[in-house]
Short mmCIF file of C-alpha atoms and ligand atoms in Angstrom, two decimals:
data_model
loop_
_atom_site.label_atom_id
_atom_site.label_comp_id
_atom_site.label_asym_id
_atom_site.label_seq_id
_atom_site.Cartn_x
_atom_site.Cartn_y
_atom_site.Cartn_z
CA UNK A 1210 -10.79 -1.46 -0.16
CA UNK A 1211 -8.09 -1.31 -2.63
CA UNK A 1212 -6.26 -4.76 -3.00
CA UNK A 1213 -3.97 -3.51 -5.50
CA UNK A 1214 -0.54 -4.63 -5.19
CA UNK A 1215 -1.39 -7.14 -2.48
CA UNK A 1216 0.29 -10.63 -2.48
CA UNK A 1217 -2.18 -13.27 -2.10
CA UNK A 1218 -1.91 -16.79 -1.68
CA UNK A 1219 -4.90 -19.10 -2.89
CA UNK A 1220 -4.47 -22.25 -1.18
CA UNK A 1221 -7.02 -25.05 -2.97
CA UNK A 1222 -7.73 -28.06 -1.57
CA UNK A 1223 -9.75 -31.34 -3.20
CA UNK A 1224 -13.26 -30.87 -2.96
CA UNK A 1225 -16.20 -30.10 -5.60
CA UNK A 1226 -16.07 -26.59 -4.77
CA UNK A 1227 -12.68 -25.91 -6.30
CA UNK A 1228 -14.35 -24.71 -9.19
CA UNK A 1229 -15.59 -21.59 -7.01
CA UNK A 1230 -11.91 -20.98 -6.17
CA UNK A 1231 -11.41 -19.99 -9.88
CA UNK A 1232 -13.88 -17.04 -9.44
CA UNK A 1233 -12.26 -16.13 -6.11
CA UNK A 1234 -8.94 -15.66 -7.87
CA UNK A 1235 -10.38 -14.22 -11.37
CA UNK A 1236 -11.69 -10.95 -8.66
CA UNK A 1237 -8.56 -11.17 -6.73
CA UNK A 1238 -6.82 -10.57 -9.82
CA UNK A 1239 -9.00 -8.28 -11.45
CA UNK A 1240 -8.52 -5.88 -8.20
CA UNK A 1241 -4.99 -5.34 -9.30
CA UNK A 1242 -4.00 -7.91 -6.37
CA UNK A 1243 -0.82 -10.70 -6.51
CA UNK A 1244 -2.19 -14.58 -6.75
CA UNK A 1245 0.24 -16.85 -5.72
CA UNK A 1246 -2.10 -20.27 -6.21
CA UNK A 1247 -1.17 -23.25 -4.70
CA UNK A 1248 -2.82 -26.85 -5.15
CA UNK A 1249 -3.02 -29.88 -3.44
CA UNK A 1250 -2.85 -33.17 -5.16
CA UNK A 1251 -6.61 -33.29 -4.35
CA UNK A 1252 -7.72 -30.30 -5.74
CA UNK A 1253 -5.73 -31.46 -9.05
CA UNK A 1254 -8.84 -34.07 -9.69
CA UNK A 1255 -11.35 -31.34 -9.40
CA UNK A 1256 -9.86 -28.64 -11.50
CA UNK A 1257 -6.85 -28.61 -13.92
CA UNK A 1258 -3.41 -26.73 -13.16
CA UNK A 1259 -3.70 -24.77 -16.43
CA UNK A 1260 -6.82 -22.97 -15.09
CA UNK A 1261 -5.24 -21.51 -11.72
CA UNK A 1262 -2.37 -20.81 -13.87
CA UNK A 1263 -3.96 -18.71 -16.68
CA UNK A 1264 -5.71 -17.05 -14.08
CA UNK A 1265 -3.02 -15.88 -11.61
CA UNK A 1266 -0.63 -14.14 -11.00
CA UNK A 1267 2.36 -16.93 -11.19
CA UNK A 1268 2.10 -20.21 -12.19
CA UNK A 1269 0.67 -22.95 -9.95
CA UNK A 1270 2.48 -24.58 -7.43
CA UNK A 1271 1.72 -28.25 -6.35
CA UNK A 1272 4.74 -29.69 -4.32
CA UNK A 1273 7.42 -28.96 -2.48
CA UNK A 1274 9.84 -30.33 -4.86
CA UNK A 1275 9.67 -28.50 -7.87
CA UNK A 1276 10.27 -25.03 -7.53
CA UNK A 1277 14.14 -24.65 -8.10
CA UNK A 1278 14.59 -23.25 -4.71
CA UNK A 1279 13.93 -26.25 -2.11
CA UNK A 1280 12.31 -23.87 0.02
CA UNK A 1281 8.87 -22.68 -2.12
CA UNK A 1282 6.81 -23.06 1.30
CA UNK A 1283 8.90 -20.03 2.77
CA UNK A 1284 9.38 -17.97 -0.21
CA UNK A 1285 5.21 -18.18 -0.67
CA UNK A 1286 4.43 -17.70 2.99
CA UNK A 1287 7.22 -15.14 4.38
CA UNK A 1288 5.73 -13.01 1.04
CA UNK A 1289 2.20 -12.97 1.35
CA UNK A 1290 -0.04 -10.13 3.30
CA UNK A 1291 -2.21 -12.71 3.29
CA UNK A 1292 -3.45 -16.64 3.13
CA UNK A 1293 -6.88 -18.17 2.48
CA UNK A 1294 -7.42 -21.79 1.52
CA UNK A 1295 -11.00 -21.96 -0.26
CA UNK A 1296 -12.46 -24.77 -0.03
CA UNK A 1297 -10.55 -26.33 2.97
CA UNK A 1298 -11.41 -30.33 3.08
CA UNK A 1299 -11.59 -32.01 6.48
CA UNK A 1300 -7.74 -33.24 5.95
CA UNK A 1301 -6.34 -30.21 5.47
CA UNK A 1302 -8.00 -28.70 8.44
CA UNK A 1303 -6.99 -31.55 10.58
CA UNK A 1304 -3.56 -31.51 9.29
CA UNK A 1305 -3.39 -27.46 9.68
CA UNK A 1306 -4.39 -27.74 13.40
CA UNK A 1307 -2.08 -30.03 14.57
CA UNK A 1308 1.10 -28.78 12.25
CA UNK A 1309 1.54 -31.75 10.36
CA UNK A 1310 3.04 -29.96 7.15
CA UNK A 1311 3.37 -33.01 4.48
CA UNK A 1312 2.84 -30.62 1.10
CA UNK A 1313 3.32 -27.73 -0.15
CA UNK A 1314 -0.02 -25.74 0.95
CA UNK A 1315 0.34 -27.12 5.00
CA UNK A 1316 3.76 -26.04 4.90
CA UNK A 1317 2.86 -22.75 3.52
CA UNK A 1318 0.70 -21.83 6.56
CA UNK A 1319 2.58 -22.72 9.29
CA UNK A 1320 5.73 -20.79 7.42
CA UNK A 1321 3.45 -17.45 7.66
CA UNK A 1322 2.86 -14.70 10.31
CA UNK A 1323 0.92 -13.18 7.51
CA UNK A 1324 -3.28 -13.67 8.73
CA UNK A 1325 -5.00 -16.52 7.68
CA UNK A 1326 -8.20 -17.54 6.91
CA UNK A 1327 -10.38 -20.79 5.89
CA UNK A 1328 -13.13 -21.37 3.88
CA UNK A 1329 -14.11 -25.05 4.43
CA UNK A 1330 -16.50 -26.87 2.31
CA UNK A 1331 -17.22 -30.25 3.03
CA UNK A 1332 -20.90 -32.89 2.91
CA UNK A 1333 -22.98 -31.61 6.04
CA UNK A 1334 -21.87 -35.19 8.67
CA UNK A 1335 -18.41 -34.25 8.50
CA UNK A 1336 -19.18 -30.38 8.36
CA UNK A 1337 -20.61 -31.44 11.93
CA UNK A 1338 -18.62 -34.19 12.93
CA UNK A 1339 -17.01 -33.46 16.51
CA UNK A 1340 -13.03 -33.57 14.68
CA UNK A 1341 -13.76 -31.30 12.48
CA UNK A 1342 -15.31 -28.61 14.71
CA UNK A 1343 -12.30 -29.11 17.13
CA UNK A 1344 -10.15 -28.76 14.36
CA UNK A 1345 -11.65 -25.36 13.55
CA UNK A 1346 -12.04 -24.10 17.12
CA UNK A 1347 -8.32 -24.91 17.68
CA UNK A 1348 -7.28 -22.94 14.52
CA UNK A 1349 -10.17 -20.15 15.97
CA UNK A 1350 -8.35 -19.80 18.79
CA UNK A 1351 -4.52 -19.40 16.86
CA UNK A 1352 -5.98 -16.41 15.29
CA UNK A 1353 -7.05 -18.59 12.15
CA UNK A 1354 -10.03 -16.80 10.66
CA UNK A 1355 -12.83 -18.99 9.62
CA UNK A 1356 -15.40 -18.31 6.48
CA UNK A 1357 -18.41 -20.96 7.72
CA UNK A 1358 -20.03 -22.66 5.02
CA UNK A 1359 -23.51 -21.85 3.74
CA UNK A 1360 -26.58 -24.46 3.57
CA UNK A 1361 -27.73 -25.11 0.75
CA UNK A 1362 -27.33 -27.79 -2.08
CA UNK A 1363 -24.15 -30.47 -2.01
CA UNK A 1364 -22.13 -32.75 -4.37
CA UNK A 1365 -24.66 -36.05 -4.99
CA UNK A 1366 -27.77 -33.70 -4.81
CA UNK A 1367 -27.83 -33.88 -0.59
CA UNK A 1368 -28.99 -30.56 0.78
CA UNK A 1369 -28.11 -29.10 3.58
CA UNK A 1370 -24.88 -26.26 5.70
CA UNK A 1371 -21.20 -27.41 4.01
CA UNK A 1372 -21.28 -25.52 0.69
CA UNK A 1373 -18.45 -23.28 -0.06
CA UNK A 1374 -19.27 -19.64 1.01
CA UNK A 1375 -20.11 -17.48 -1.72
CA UNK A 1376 -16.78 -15.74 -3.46
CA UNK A 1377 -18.01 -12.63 -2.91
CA UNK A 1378 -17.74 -13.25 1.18
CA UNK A 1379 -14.65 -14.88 0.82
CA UNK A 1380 -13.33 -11.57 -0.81
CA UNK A 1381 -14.43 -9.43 1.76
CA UNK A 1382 -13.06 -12.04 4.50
CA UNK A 1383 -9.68 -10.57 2.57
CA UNK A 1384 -10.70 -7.66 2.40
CA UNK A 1385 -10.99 -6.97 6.25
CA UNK A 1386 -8.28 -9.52 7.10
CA UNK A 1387 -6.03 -6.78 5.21
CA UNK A 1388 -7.61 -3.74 6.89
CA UNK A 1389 -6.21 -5.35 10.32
CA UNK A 1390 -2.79 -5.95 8.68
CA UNK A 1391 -2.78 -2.35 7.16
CA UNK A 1392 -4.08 -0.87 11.09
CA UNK A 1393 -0.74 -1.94 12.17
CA UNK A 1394 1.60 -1.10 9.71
CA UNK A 1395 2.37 2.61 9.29
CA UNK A 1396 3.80 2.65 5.48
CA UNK A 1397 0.30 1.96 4.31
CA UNK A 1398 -0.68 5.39 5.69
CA UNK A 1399 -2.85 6.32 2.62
CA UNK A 1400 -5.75 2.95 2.39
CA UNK A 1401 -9.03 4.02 1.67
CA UNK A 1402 -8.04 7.63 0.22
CA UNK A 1403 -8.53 8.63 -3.30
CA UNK A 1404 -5.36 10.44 -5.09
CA UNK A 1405 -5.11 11.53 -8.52
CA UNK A 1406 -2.15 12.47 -10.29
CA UNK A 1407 -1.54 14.11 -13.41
CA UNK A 1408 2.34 13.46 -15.68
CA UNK A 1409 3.34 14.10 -18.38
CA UNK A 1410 3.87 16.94 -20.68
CA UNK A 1411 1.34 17.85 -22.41
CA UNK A 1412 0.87 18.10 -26.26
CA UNK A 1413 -0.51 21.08 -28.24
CA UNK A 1414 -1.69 20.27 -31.58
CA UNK A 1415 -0.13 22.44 -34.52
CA UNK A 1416 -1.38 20.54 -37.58
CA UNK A 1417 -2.14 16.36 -37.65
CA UNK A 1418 1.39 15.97 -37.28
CA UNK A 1419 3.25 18.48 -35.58
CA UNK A 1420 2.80 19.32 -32.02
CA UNK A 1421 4.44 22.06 -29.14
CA UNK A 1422 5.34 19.76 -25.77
CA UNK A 1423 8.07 19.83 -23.64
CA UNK A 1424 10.55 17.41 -21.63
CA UNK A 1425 8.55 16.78 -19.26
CA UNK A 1426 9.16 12.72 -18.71
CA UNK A 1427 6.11 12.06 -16.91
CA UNK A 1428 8.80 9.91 -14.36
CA UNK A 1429 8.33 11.96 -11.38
CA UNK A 1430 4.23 11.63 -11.31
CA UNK A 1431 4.76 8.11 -11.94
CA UNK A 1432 6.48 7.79 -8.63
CA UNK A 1433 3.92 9.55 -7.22
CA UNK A 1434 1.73 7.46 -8.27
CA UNK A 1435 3.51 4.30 -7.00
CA UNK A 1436 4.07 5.41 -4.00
CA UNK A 1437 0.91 6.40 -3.12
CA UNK A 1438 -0.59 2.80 -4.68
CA UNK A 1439 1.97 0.86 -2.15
CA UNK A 1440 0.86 3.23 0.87
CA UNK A 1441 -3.02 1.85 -0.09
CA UNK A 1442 -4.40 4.88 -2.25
CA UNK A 1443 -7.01 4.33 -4.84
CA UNK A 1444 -4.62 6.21 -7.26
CA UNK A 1445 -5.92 7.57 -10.34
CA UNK A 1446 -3.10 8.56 -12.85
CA UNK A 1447 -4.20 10.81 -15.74
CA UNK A 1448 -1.18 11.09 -17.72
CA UNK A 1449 0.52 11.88 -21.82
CA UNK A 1450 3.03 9.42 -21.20
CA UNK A 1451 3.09 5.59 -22.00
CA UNK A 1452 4.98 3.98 -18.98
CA UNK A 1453 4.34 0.98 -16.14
CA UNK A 1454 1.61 2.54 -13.80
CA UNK A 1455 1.25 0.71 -10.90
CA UNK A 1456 -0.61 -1.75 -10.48
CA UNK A 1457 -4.66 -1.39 -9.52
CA UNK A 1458 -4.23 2.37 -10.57
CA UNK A 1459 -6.89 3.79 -12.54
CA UNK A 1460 -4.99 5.18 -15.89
CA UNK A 1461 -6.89 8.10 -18.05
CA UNK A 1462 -4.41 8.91 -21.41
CA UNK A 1463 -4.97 12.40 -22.65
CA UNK A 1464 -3.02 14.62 -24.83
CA UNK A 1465 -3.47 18.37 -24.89
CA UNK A 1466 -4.21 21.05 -21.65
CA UNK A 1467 -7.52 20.84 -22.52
CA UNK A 1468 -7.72 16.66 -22.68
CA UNK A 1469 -6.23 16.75 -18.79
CA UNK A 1470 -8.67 19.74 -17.68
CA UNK A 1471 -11.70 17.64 -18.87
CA UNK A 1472 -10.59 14.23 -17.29
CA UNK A 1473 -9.05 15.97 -13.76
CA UNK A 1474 -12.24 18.13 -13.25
CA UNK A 1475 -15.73 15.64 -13.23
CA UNK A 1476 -13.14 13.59 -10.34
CA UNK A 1477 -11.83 16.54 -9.05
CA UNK A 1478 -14.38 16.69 -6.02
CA UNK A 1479 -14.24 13.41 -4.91
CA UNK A 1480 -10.16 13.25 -4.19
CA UNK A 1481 -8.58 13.28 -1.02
CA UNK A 1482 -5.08 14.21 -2.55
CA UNK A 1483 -4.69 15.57 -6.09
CA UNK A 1484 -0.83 15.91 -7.47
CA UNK A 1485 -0.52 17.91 -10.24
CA UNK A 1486 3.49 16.88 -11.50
CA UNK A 1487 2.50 16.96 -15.12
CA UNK A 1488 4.05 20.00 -17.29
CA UNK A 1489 0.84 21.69 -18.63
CA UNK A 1490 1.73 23.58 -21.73
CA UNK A 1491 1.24 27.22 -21.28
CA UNK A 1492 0.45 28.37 -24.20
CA UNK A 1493 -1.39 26.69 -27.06
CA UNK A 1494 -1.82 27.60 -31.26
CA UNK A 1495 -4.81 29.53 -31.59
CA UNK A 1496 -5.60 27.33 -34.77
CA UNK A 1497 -5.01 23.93 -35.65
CA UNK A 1498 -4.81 23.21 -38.74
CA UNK A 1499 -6.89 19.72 -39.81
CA UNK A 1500 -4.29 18.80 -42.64
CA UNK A 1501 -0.39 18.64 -42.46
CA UNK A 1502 1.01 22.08 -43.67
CA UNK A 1503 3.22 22.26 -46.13
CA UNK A 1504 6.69 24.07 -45.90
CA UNK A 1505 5.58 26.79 -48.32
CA UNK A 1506 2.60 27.70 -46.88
CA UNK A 1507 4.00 28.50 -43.41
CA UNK A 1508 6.51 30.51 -43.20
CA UNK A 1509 7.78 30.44 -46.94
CA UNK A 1510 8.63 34.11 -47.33
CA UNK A 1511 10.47 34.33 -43.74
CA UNK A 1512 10.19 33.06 -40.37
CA UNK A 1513 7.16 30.89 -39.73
CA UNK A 1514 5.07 32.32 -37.22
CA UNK A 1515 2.70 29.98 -35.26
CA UNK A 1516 0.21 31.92 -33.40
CA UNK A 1517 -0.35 30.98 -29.86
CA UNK A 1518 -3.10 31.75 -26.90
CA UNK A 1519 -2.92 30.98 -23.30
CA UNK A 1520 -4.34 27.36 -22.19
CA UNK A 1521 -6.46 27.68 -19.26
CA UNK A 1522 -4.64 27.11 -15.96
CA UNK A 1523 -6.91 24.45 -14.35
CA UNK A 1524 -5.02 24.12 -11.11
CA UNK A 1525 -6.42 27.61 -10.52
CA UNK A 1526 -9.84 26.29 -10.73
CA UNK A 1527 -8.72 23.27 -8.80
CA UNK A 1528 -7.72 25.50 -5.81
CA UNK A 1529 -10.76 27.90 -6.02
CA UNK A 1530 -13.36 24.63 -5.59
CA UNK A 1531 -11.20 22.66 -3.50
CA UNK A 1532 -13.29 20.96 -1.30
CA UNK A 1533 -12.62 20.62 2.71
CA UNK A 1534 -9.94 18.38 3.96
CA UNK A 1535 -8.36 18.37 0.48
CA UNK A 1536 -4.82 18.44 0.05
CA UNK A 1537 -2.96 20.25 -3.75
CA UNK A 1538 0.12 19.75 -4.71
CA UNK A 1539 1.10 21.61 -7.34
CA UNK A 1540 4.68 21.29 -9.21
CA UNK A 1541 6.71 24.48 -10.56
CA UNK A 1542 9.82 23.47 -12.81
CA UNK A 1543 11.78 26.61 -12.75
CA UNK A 1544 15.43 28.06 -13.90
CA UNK A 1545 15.46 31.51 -11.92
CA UNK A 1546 13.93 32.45 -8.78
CA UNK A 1547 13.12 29.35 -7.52
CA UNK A 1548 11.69 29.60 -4.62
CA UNK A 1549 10.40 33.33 -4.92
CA UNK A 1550 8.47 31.98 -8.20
CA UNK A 1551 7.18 28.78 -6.27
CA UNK A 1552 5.52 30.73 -3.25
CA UNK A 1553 4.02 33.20 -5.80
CA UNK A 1554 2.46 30.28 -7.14
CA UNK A 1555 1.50 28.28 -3.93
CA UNK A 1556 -0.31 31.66 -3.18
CA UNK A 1557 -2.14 32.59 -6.34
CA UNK A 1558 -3.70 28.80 -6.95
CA UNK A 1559 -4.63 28.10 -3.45
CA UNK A 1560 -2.10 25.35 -2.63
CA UNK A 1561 -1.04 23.48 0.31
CA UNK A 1562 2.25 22.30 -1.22
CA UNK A 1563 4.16 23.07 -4.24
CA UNK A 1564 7.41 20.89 -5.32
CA UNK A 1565 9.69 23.13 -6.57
CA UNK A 1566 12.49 22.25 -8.38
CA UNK A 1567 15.54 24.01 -10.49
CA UNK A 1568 15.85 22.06 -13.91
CA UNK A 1569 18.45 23.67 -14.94
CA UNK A 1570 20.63 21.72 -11.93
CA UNK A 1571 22.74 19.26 -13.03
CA UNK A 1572 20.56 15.49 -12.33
CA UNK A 1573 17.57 17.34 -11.64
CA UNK A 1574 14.27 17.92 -13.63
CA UNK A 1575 13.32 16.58 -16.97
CA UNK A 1576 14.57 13.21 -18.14
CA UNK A 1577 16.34 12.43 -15.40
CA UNK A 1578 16.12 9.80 -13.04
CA UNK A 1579 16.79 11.82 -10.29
CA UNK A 1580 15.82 15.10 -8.85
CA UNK A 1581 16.46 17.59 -6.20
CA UNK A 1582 13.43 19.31 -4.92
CA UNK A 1583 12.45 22.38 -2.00
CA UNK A 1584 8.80 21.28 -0.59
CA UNK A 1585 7.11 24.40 -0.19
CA UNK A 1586 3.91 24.33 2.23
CA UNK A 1587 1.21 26.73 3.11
CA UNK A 1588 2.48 26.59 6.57
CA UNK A 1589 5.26 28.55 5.51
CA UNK A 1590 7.76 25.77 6.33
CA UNK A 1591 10.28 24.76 3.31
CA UNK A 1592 11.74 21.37 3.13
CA UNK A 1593 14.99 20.91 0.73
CA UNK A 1594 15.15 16.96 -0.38
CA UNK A 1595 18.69 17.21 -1.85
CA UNK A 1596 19.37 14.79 -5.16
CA UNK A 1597 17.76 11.49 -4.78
CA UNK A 1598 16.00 8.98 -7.13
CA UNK A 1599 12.22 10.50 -7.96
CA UNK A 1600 10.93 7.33 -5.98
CA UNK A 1601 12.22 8.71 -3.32
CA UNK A 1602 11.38 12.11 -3.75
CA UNK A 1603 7.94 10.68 -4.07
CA UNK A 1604 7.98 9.29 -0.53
CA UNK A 1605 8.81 12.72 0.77
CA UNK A 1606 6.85 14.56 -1.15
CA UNK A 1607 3.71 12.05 0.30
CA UNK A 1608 5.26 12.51 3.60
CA UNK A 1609 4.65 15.81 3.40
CA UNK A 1610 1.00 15.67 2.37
CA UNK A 1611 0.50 12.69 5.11
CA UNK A 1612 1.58 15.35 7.78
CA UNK A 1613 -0.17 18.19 5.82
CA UNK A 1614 -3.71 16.16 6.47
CA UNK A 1615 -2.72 15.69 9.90
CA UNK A 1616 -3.32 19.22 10.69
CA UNK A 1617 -6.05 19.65 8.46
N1 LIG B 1208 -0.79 24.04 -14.50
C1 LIG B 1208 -2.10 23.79 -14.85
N2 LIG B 1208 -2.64 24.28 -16.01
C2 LIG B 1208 -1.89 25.04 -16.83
C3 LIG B 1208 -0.55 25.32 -16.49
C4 LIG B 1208 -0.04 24.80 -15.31
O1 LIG B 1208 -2.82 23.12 -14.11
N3 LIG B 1208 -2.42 25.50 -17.96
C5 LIG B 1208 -0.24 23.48 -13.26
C6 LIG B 1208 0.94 22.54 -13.47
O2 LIG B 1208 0.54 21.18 -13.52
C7 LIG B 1208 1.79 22.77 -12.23
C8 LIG B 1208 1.48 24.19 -11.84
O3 LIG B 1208 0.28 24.55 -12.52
O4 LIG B 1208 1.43 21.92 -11.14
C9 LIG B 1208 2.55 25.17 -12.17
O5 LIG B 1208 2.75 25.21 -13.54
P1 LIG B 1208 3.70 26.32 -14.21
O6 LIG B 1208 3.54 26.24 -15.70
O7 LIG B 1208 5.05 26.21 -13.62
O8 LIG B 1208 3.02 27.61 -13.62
P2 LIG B 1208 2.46 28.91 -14.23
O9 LIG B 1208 1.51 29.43 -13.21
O10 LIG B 1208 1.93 28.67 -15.58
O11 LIG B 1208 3.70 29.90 -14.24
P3 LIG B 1208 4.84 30.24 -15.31
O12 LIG B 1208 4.56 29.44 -16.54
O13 LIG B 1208 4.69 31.69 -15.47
O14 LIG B 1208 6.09 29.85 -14.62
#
């Protein structure tokens, strides 16, 4: 499950098993998701601020009070997809279940629709003492999910069930609790699928310093690739160009034609959606020369002549081994012919959509921040998406893939 781009918040409460919070947050994190962390004045004797901090996402919060806004409880739990509280002490599962909302963290979960869930951790008498259990089956029965402690040793060397559950269940707790969000909200259309795009143009060596590219921006995959991250993909973004990927995306640098072929190709089989918006150069010198040439040596006597060979059109190979179910969208930046040039190539490489657009229209293409764009299926159906922002010629281009799969 991808929690890339997911806002968390980490409630922690005052008990001995705060510690285990910090590894709870360090995976969080590490998955590419949001930590919002919030303490309670508790939890503040077991572990220090500056850990959660360091660790997060934002800055710890403690109180209510000293956020500039006088309303952090609302801003932290109108945001997040989702709330856990690991470890949850006695208090604040008595306070949770009957509303009484006296800092920051109690406040926070009765200002969220977002799901909830508990990881209590407590000495084994009041793990079974008949408050606490009502306490939990009244939150049980709000919706409140509940992460039951495991036996096993406790503070002051007792043994026996009240020890925080491992991290590793309390991540999967979030994991699931987000699968149920996701189930019911359609703009995450794309969880669990793997989609790998390429940007970029790419760069064809001439000597150590000299290169042949072209304008390619590398914008338009990158809002691909966003897109596709916020709608849940496992997005893999193998790109030329140095710019913000989103978050959790998997991002493989290469250079030249030949750099993209070998890093598309080993994952090539295992995607459920491969985008192909980076500008491949065409055409490549047939030598490169391992030391800067020098102005008289190339071309002193007259024109300079570089020779150049065709690179190998991987998308080709792409559509010849695409696997069942697969969906390839190919790009074709044109000046003439749009559209006639476009099918030709929808046909030839095996596509099932190609985004074609004119860069020679004014706001469109290379550089720009927008684009205009015809969506040309397999189907035979053509879709114009008239000058927007490339964000949102990303949604329609995923859109069109979404509906693509649906008839698959
Ligand atoms: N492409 C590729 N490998 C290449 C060249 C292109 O995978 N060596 C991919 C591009 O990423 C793009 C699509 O093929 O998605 C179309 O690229 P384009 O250069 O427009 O197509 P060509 O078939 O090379 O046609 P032409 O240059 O004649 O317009």
């Amino acid at each position: 499950m991808n929690l890339a781009g997911r806002r968390i918040v980490l409630g922690v409460t005052g008990g001995i098993a705060a510690y285990k919070a910090i590894e709870v947050c360090r995976r969080l994190v590490d998955a590419g998701a949001h930590v919002a962390p919030i303490m309670t004045e508790g939890a503040k004797r077991f572990v220090g601020e500056t850990t959660f901090s360091a660790l997060a996402s934002e800055p710890v919060q403690t109180s209510l009070w000293d956020e500039d806004s006088p309303i952090p409880h609302t801003r932290l739990g109108q945001g997040a997809d989702v709330i856990v509280v690991a470890p949850a002490t006695a208090r604040l599962l008595s306070a949770y279940a009957s509303g009484y909302s006296d800092d920051l963290l109690t406040a926070t979960l009765i200002a969220t629709r977002a799901p909830v869930i508990v990881c209590p951790a407590m000495h084994t008498e009041m793990w079974e003492h008949p408050s606490v259990q009502a306490n939990l089956e009244t939150l049980r029965s709000r919706g409140v999910i509940i992460v039951p402690p495991a036996e096993g040793r406790l503070a002051g060397g007792d043994v026996g069930t009240g020890r925080l559950a491992d991290p590793s269940d309390i991540v999967a707790a979030i994991e699931r609790a987000l699968l149920v969000v996701d189930g019911e909200r359609p703009d995450r259309d794309l969880v669990g699928l793997n989609v790998l795009v390429t940007a970029g143009g790419t760069r064809e060596a001439i000597d150590p310093v000299r290169v042949i590219t072209n304008r390619s921006s590398g914008k338009q995959g990158y809002a691909i690739a966003a897109e596709a991250a916020a709608r849940g993909a496992n997005v893999t973004l193998v790109t030329t160009v140095d710019r913000q990927a989103p978050s959790g995306a998997t991002v493989i640098d290469v250079v030249s034609a030949a750099d993209m072929e070998a890093a598309v190709m080993p994952l090539s089989q295992s995607q459920d959606i491969i985008v192909m918006a980076a500008a491949v150069a065409d055409f490549r010198p047939v030598v490169v020369a391992d030391r800067k040439l020098k102005k008289d040596e190339f071309g002193a006597d007259g024109p300079a002549r570089i020779l150049l060979e065709p690179t190998h059109d991987f998308l080709v190979d792409l559509g010849a081994r695409k696997p069942t179910g697969q969906v390839l969208v190919g790009f074709a930046a044109e000046t003439d012919n749009v559209l006639e040039n476009a099918r030709g190539k929808l046909a030839r490489k095996n596509l099932d959509l190609i985004v074609a657009n004119d860069v020679g229209a004014p706001g469109a293409g290379f550089e720009h921040d927008t684009n205009e764009v015809v969506l040309v299926s397999a189907t035979g159906m053509d879709h114009n998406v008239a000058l927007t922002d490339k964000r949102s010629i990303a949604r329609h281009v995923i859109d069109a893939i979404v509906s693509i799969r649906a008839v698959h």
